[in-house]
XYZ file of C-alpha atoms in Angstrom:
546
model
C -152.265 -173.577 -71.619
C -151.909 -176.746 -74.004
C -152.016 -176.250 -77.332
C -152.834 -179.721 -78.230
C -154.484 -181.739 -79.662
C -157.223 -179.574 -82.014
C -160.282 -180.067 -82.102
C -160.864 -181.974 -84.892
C -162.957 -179.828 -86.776
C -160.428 -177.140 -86.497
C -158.314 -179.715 -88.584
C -160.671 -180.215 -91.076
C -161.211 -176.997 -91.737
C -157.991 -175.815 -91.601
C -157.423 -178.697 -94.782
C -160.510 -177.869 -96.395
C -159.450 -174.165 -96.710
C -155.942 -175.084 -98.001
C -157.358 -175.711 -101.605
C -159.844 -173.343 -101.259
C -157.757 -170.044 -100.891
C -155.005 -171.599 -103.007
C -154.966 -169.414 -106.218
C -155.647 -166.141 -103.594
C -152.143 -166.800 -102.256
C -150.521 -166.623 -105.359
C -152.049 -163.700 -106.772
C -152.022 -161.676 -103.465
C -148.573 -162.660 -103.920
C -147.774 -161.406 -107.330
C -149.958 -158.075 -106.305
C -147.258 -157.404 -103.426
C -144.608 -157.555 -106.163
C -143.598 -160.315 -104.166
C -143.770 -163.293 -106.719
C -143.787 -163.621 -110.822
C -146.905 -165.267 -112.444
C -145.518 -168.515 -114.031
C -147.684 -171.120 -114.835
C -146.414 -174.137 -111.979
C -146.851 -170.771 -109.432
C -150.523 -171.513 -109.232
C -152.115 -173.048 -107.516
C -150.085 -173.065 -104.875
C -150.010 -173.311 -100.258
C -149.715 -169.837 -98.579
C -145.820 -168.734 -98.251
C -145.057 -170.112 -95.349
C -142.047 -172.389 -94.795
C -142.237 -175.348 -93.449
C -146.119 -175.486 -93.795
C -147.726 -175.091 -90.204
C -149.684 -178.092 -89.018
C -152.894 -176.003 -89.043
C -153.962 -173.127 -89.967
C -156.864 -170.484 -91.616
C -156.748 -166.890 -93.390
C -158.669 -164.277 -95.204
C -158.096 -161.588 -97.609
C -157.137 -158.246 -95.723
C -154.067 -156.654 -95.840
C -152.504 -154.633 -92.329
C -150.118 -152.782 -92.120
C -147.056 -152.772 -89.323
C -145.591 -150.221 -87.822
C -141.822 -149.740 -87.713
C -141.897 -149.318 -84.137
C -143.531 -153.066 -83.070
C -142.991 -153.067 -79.664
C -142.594 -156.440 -77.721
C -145.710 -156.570 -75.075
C -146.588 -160.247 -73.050
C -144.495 -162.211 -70.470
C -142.227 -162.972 -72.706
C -140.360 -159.524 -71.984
C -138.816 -161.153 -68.834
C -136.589 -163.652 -71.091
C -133.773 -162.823 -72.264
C -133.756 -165.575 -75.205
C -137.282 -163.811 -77.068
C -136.173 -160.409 -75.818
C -132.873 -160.840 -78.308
C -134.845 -162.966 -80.921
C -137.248 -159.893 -81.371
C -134.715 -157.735 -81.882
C -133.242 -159.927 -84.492
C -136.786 -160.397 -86.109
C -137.225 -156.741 -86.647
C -134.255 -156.084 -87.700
C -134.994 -158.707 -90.711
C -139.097 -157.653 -90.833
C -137.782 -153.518 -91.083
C -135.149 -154.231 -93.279
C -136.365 -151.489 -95.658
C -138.408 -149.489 -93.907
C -136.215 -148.286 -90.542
C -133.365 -148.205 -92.953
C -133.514 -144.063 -93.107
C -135.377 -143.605 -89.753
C -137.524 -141.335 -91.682
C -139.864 -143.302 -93.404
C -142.012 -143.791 -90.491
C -143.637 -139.991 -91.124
C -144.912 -140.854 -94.320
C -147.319 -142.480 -92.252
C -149.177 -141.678 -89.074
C -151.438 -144.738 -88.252
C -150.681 -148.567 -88.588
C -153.098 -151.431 -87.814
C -150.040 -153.935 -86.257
C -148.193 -151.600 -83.652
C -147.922 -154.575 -81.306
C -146.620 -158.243 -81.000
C -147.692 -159.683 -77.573
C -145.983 -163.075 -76.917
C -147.177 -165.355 -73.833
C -145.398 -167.992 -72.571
C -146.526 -170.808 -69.833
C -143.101 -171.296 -68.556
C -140.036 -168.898 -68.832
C -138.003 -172.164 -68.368
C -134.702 -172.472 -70.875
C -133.609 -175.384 -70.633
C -132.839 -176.897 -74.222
C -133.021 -180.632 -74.239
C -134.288 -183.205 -77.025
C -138.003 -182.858 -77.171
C -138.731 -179.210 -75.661
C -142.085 -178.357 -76.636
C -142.042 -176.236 -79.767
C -145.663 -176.102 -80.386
C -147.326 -172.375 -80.709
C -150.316 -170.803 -81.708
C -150.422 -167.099 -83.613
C -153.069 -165.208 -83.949
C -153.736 -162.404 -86.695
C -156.953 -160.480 -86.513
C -158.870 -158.783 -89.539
C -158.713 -154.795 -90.259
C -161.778 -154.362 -88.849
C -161.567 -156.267 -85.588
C -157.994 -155.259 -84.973
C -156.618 -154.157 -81.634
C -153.190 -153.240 -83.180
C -151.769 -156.652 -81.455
C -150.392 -159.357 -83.132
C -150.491 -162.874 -80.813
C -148.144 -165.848 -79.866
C -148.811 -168.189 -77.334
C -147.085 -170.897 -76.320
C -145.762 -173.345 -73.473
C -141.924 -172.438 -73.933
C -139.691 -169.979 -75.052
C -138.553 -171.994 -77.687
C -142.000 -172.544 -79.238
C -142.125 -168.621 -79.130
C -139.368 -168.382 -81.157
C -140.681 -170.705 -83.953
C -143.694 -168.810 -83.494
C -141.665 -165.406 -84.483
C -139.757 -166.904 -87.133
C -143.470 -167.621 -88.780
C -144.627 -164.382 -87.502
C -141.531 -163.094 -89.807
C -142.846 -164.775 -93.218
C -145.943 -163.582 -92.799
C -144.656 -159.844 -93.456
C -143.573 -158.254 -96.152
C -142.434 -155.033 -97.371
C -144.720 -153.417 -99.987
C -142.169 -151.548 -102.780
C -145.313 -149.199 -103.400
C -146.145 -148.049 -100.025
C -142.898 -148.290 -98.550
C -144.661 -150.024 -95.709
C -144.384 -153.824 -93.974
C -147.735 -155.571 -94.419
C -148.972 -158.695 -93.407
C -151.399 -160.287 -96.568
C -154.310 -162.411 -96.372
C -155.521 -161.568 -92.483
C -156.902 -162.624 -90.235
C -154.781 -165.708 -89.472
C -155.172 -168.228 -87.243
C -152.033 -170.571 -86.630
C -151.795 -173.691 -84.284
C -148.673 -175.680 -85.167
C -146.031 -178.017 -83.868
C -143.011 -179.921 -84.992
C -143.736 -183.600 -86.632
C -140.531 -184.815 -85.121
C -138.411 -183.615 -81.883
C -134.619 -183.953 -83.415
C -134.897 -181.652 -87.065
C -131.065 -181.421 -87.506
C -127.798 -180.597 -90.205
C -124.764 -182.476 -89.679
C -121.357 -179.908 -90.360
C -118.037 -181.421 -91.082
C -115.454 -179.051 -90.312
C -112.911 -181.543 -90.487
C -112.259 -181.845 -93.756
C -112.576 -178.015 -94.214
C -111.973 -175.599 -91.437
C -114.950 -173.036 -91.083
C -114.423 -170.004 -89.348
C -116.790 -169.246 -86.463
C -118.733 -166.500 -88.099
C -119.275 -168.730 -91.153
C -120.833 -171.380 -88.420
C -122.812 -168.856 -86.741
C -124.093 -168.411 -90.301
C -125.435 -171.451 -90.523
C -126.909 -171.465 -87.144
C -129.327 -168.410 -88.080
C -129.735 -169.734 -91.426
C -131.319 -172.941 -89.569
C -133.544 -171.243 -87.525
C -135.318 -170.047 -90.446
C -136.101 -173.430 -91.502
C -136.920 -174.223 -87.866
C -134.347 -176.875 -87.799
C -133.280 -177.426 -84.019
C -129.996 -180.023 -84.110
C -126.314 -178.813 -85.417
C -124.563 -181.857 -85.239
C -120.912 -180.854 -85.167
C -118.760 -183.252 -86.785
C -115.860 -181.347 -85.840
C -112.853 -183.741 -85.650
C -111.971 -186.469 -88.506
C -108.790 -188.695 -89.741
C -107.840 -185.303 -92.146
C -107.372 -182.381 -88.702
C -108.110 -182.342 -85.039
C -109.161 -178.755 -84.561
C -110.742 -178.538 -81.355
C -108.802 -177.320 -78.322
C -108.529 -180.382 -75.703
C -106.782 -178.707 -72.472
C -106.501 -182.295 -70.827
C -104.349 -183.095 -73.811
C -103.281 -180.484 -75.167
C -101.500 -181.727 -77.800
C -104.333 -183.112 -79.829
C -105.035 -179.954 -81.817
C -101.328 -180.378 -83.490
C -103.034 -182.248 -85.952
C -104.943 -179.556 -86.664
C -104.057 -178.178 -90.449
C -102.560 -174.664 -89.481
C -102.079 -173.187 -86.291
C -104.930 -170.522 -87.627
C -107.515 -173.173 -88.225
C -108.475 -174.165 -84.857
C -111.338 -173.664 -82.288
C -110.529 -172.974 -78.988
C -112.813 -174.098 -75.770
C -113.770 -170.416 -75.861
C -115.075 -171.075 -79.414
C -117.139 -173.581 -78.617
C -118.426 -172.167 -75.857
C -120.007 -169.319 -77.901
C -121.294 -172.073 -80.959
C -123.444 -173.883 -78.329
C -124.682 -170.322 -76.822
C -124.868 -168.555 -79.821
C -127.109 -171.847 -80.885
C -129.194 -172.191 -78.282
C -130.472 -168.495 -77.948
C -131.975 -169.836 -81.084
C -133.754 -173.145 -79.904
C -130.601 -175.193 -81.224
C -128.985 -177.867 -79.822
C -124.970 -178.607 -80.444
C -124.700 -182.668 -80.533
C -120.766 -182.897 -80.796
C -119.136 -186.091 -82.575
C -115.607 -187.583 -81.754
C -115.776 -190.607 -84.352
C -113.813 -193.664 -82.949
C -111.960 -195.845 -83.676
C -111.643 -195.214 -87.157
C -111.622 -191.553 -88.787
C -108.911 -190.418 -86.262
C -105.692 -190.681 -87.417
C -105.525 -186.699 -86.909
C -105.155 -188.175 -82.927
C -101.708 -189.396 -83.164
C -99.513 -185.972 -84.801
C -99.699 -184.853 -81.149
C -99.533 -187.908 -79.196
C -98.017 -190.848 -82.067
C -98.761 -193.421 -79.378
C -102.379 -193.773 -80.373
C -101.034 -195.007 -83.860
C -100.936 -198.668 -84.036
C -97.372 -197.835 -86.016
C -96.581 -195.009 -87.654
C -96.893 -196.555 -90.741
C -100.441 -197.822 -89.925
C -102.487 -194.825 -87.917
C -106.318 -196.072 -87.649
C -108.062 -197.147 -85.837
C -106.967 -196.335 -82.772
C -104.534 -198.671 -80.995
C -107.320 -200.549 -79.197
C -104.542 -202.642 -77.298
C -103.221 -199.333 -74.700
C -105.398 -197.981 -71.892
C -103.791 -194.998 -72.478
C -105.883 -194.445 -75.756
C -109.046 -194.818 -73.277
C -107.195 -192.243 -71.155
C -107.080 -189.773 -73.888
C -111.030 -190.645 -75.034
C -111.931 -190.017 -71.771
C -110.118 -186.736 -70.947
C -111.675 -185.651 -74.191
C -115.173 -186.243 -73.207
C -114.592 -184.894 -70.047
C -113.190 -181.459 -71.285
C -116.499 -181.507 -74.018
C -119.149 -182.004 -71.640
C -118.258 -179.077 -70.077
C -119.432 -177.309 -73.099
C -122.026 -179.685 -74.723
C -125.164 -179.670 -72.487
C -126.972 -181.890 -75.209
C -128.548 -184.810 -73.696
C -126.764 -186.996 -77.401
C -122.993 -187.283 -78.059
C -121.991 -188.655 -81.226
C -119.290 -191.510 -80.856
C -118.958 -192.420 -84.878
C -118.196 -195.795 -85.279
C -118.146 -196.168 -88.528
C -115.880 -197.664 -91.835
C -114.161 -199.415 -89.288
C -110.773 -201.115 -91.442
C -109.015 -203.261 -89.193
C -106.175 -204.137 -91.066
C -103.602 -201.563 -88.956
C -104.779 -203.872 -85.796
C -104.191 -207.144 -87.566
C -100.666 -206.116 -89.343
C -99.349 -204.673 -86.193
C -97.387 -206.765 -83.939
C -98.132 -205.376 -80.034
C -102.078 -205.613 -81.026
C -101.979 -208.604 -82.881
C -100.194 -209.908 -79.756
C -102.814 -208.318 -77.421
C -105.770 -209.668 -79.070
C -104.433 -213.150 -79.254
C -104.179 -212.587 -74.913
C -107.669 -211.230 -75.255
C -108.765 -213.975 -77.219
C -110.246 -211.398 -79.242
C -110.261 -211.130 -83.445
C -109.904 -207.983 -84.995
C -114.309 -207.851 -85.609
C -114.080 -208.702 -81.861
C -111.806 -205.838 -81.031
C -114.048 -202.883 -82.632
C -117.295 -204.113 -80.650
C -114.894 -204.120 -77.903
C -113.839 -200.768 -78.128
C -117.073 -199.303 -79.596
C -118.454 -200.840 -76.466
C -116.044 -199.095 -73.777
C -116.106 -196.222 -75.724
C -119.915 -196.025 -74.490
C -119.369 -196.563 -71.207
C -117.496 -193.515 -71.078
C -119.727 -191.547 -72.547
C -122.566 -192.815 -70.570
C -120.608 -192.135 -67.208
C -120.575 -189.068 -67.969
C -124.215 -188.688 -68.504
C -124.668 -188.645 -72.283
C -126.613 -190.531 -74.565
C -124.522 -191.901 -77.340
C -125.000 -191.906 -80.772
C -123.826 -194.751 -83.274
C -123.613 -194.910 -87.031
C -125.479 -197.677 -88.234
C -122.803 -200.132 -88.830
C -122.273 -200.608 -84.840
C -126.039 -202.064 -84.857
C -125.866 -203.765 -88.168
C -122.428 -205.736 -86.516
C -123.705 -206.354 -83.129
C -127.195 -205.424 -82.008
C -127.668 -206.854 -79.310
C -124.320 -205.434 -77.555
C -125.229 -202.289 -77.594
C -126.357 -200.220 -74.566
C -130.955 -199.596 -74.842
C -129.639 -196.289 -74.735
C -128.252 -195.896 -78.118
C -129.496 -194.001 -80.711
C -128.664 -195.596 -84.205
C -128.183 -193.505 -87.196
C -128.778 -194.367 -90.341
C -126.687 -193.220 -93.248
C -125.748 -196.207 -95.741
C -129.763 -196.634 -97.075
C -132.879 -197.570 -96.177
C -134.541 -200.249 -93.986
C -132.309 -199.532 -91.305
C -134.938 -197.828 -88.851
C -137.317 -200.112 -89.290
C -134.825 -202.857 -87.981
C -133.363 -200.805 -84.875
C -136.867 -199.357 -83.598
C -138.186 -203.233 -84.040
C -135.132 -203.954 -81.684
C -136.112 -201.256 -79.141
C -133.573 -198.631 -80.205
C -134.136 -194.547 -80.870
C -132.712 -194.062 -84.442
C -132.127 -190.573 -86.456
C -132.878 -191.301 -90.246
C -130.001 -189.638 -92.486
C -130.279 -192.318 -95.670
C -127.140 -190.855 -97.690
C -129.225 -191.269 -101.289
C -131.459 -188.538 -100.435
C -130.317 -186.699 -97.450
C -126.329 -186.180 -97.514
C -125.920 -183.050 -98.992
C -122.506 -183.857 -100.719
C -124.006 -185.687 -103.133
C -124.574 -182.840 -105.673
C -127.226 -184.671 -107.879
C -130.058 -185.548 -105.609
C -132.753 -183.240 -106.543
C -134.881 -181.310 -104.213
C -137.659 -183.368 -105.093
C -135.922 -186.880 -103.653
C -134.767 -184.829 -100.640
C -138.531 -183.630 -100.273
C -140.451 -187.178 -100.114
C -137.879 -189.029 -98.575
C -140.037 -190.709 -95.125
C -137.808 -191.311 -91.740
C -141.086 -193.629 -90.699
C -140.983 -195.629 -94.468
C -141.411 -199.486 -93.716
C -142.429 -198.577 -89.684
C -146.054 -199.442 -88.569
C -146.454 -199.837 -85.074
C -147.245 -196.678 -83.668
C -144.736 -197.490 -80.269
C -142.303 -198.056 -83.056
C -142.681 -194.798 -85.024
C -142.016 -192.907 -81.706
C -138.464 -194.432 -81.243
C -137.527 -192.635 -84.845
C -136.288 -189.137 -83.249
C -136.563 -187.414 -86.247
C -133.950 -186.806 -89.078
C -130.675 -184.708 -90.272
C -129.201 -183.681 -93.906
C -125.746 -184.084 -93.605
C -123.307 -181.561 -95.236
C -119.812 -183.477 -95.195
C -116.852 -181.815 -96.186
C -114.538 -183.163 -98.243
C -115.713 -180.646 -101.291
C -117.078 -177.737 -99.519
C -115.733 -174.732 -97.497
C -116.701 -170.989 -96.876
C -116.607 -170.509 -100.258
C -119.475 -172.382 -101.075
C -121.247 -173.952 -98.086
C -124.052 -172.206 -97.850
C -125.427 -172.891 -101.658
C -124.457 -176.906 -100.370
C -126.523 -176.858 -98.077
C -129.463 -174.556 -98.966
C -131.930 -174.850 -100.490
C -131.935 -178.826 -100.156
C -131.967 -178.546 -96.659
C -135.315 -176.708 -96.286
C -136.960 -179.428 -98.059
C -135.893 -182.033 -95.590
C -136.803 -179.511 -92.908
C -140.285 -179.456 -93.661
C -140.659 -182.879 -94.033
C -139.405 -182.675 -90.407
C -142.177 -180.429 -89.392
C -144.715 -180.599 -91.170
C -147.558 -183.304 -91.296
C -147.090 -185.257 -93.834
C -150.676 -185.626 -95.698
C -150.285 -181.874 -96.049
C -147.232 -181.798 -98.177
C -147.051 -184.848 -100.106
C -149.248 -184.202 -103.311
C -148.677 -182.845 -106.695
C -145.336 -181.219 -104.607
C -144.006 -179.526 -108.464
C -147.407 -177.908 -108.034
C -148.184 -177.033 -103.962
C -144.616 -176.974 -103.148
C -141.695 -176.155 -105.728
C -143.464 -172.472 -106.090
C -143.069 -171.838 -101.859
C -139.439 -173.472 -102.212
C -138.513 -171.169 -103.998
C -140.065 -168.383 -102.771
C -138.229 -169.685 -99.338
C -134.851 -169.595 -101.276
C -135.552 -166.177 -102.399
C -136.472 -164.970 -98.620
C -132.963 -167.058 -97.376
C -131.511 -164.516 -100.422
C -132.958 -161.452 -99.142
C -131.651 -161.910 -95.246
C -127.924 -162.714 -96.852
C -127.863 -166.092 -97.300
C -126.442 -167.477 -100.475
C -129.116 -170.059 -100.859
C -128.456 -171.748 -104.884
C -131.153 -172.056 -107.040
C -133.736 -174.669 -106.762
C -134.481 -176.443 -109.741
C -130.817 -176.455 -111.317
C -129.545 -180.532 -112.127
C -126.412 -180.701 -109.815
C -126.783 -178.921 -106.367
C -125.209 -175.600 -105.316
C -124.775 -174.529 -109.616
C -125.414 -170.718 -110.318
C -128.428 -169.926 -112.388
C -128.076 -170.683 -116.389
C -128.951 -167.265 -117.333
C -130.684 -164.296 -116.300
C -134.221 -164.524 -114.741
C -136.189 -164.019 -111.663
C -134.915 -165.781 -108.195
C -138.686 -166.988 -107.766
C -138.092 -169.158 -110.852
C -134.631 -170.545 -110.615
């Protein structure tokens, strides 16, 4: 069945209604006990994060049984079997928690969820269709069946995660309700790559902590971890063609074997997420050379990578080989950035090979940043450059390269003019490390800003926050990276004329009721509003207004 396009009318209704019903949301809201009556909490968009791209309610409340059972196609996959499970565990939080409170009530109008799915395919690759429709009918009219449709498991699973925010438990009743039925939900993702960038370089994090992360993401519907796992400080990663590369990791306890990995990019996908590993050359990767010193261009000098030896193409290559064994992601990240030559130029065996080569030291890094995509491509990947690879040598690059941005803006609009995908990560409002960019700036930051041409727009994949490392660890990643994150998440997903006006007003009050949900399911989301990102509140108050 395709979901799209609407109907147009369905659109403009869907918009019309959004101002319409806006003060009904918050006061249904505050009636549940679910939200404090402040004055920027009205009016305000129904509590749904990120906003769907269409969608219309009323004003009845149901109420859901403890016992939702799974009905639909989707019973046959495995993938929405496991995510359902998860999702009631979160939706019944309160009430299966004795196993008794289910007798204080005999009758419930949502006994039901019935998922349908075109194709029980699971493949994960960069642009899966993640478009679903739900459908919520009034008290009167109900069947006792809540409905998802869509083409793909993974748009199922977005579907559930909205299915999710739509209930909540009633402190009264002691019961899960969903507010403001009947619903009626079409939606889709703006943009096909909706991804946070972890650097656990820097910092080791443990698996668990990662895994985290991952379910943290799915509730903003993000759908990219890009793993920046390896970086000048430690070489984590176990590399069993070389095994001697994770000596440079920091302690012999902060490492991730291939068994590890494995169960990231697993663990990942069974929630619609897709692993896009990073081995940054030929600069960042001094942590190379503790186990093998021969990649140092001295040992006095250890980056970039000797670009003069084959065998440092040997090693690039065995490592690529080993990863795609684990990566199935169509993108692998090959860095190429804050390239310093100086090691190459004030070392005497590759100042000796680049004057054979005819090559200067500029020279040499398109050289190498060059071969280093030829591996990668021969072994079926996509590669991925930071921006200063196209802004030092355009037209070298393979068409296949996807260019991310990071140093500011403008840089899109020049690669997608040039033919090239590009991934919009502009650090002054999007890397998460820098502690004093408010939500706001995060919020109406544009990956298309400065792109016209329609053909053009469609070569911008999409966008990623980036959560570097140098300053964060377990201790206090999560409040880094949430609730900042969300923000950029919607703008991922959400149509933009729907979430780009009077945002302290339609938006900060459903931010922070999203941080408050990320609260409630463990996540130690900071508050919203505070100066510097990841502070702890200023004094006592409500989470809904901090």
């Amino acid at each position: 069945m395709k979901l799209w396009p609407l109907p147009t009318w369905h659109t403009a209704f869907a918009c019309a209604l959004f101002f319409t019903a806006l003060t009904l949301c918050v006061s249904e809201a505050v009636a549940a006990g679910t939200l404090n009556p402040t004055p920027r909490s009205s009016p305000s968009l129904p509590f749904i994060w990120p906003l769907p791209a269409a969608f219309t309610f009323g004003n009845h409340t149901l109420s859901v049984d403890p016992a939702l059972s799974l009905a639909g196609n989707a019973a046959s996959s495995a993938i929405l079997r496991a995510a359902f499970d998860r999702y009631r565990g979160i939706v019944f939080k309160h009430s299966d928690r004795y196993g008794f409170l289910r007798t204080l009530r005999t009758t419930y109008d949502v006994s039901k969820l019935q998922i349908n799915v075109q194709s029980h395919s699971d493949q994960l690759q960069l642009g899966v269709d993640e478009s679903y429709s739900l459908f919520v009918s009034n008290a009167e009219l109900h069947s006792g069946v809540v409905t998802i449709e869509a083409n793909t498991v993974f748009g199922a699973l977005r579907g559930l995660e909205t299915f999710s925010q739509l209930c909540s438990f009633d402190y009264t009743t002691k019961t899960v309700q969903i507010n403001k039925a009947p619903w009626s939900i079409r939606d889709k993702p703006r943009f096909a790559y909706r991804g946070l960038m972890l650097d656990t370089s820097r910092h080791y994090l443990p698996i668990d902590v990662i895994k985290q992360i991952i379910e943290s993401m799915s509730y903003a519907k993000l759908n990219v971890l890009h793993w920046h796992i390896i970086d000048e400080q430690s070489f984590p990663l176990e590399v069993p063609s070389y095994p001697n590369l994770w000596k440079g990791s920091y302690t012999k306890w902060e490492r991730y074997t291939v068994e590890d990995a494995y169960e990231i990019v697993n663990f990942s996908r069974m929630r619609g997420i897709n692993v896009m590993a990073e081995v940054d050359v030929p600069g960042h990767a001094a942590s190379w050379g503790v186990g093998y010193p021969s990649l140092w261009p001295s040992p006095s000098c250890k980056e970039p990578l000797d670009v003069s030896k084959n065998f440092t193409f040997d090693v690039l290559s065995g490592i690529l080989s080993d990863m795609r064994k684990i990566f199935p992601f169509e993108l692998f990240h090959l860095g190429g950035d804050e390239v310093n030559t100086d090691c190459w130029s004030n070392t005497s065996q590759v100042t000796h090979w680049l004057s054979q080569n005819r090559l200067t030291p500029k020279a040499a890094y398109e050289y190498f940043v060059l071969k280093a995509q030829e591996i990668a491509l021969s072994k079926r990947w996509s590669p991925v450059n930071w921006e200063e690879t196209f802004n030092s040598f355009p037209a070298k690059l393979h068409p296949q390269t996807v260019v991310h941005n990071w140093l500011g803006p403008g840089v899109c609009p020049k690669a997608v003019a040039k033919g090239f995908r590009c991934i919009f990560s502009n650090q002054g409002v999007w890397y998460l490390d820098h502690l004093d960019v408010p939500w706001e700036d995060v919020y109406t930051a544009e990956p298309l800003e400065g792109i016209r041409k329609v053909s053009e727009q469609k070569l911008v994949l999409g966008g990623e926050v980036c959560m570097w490392g140098e300053t964060v660890d377990t201790s206090d990643v999560q409040q880094t990276i949430w609730p900042r994150a969300a923000a950029a998440a919607e703008r991922l997903w959400s149509p933009r004329d729907h979430t780009t006006r009077n945002i302290n007003i339609t938006t900060l009050p459903r931010l922070q009721y999203f941080r408050c949900l990320l609260n409630r399911r463990g996540v130690a989301a900071a508050p919203v509003t505070n100066f510097y990102g990841r502070t702890a509140p200023t004094g006592p108050g409500s989470c809904f207004d901090q």
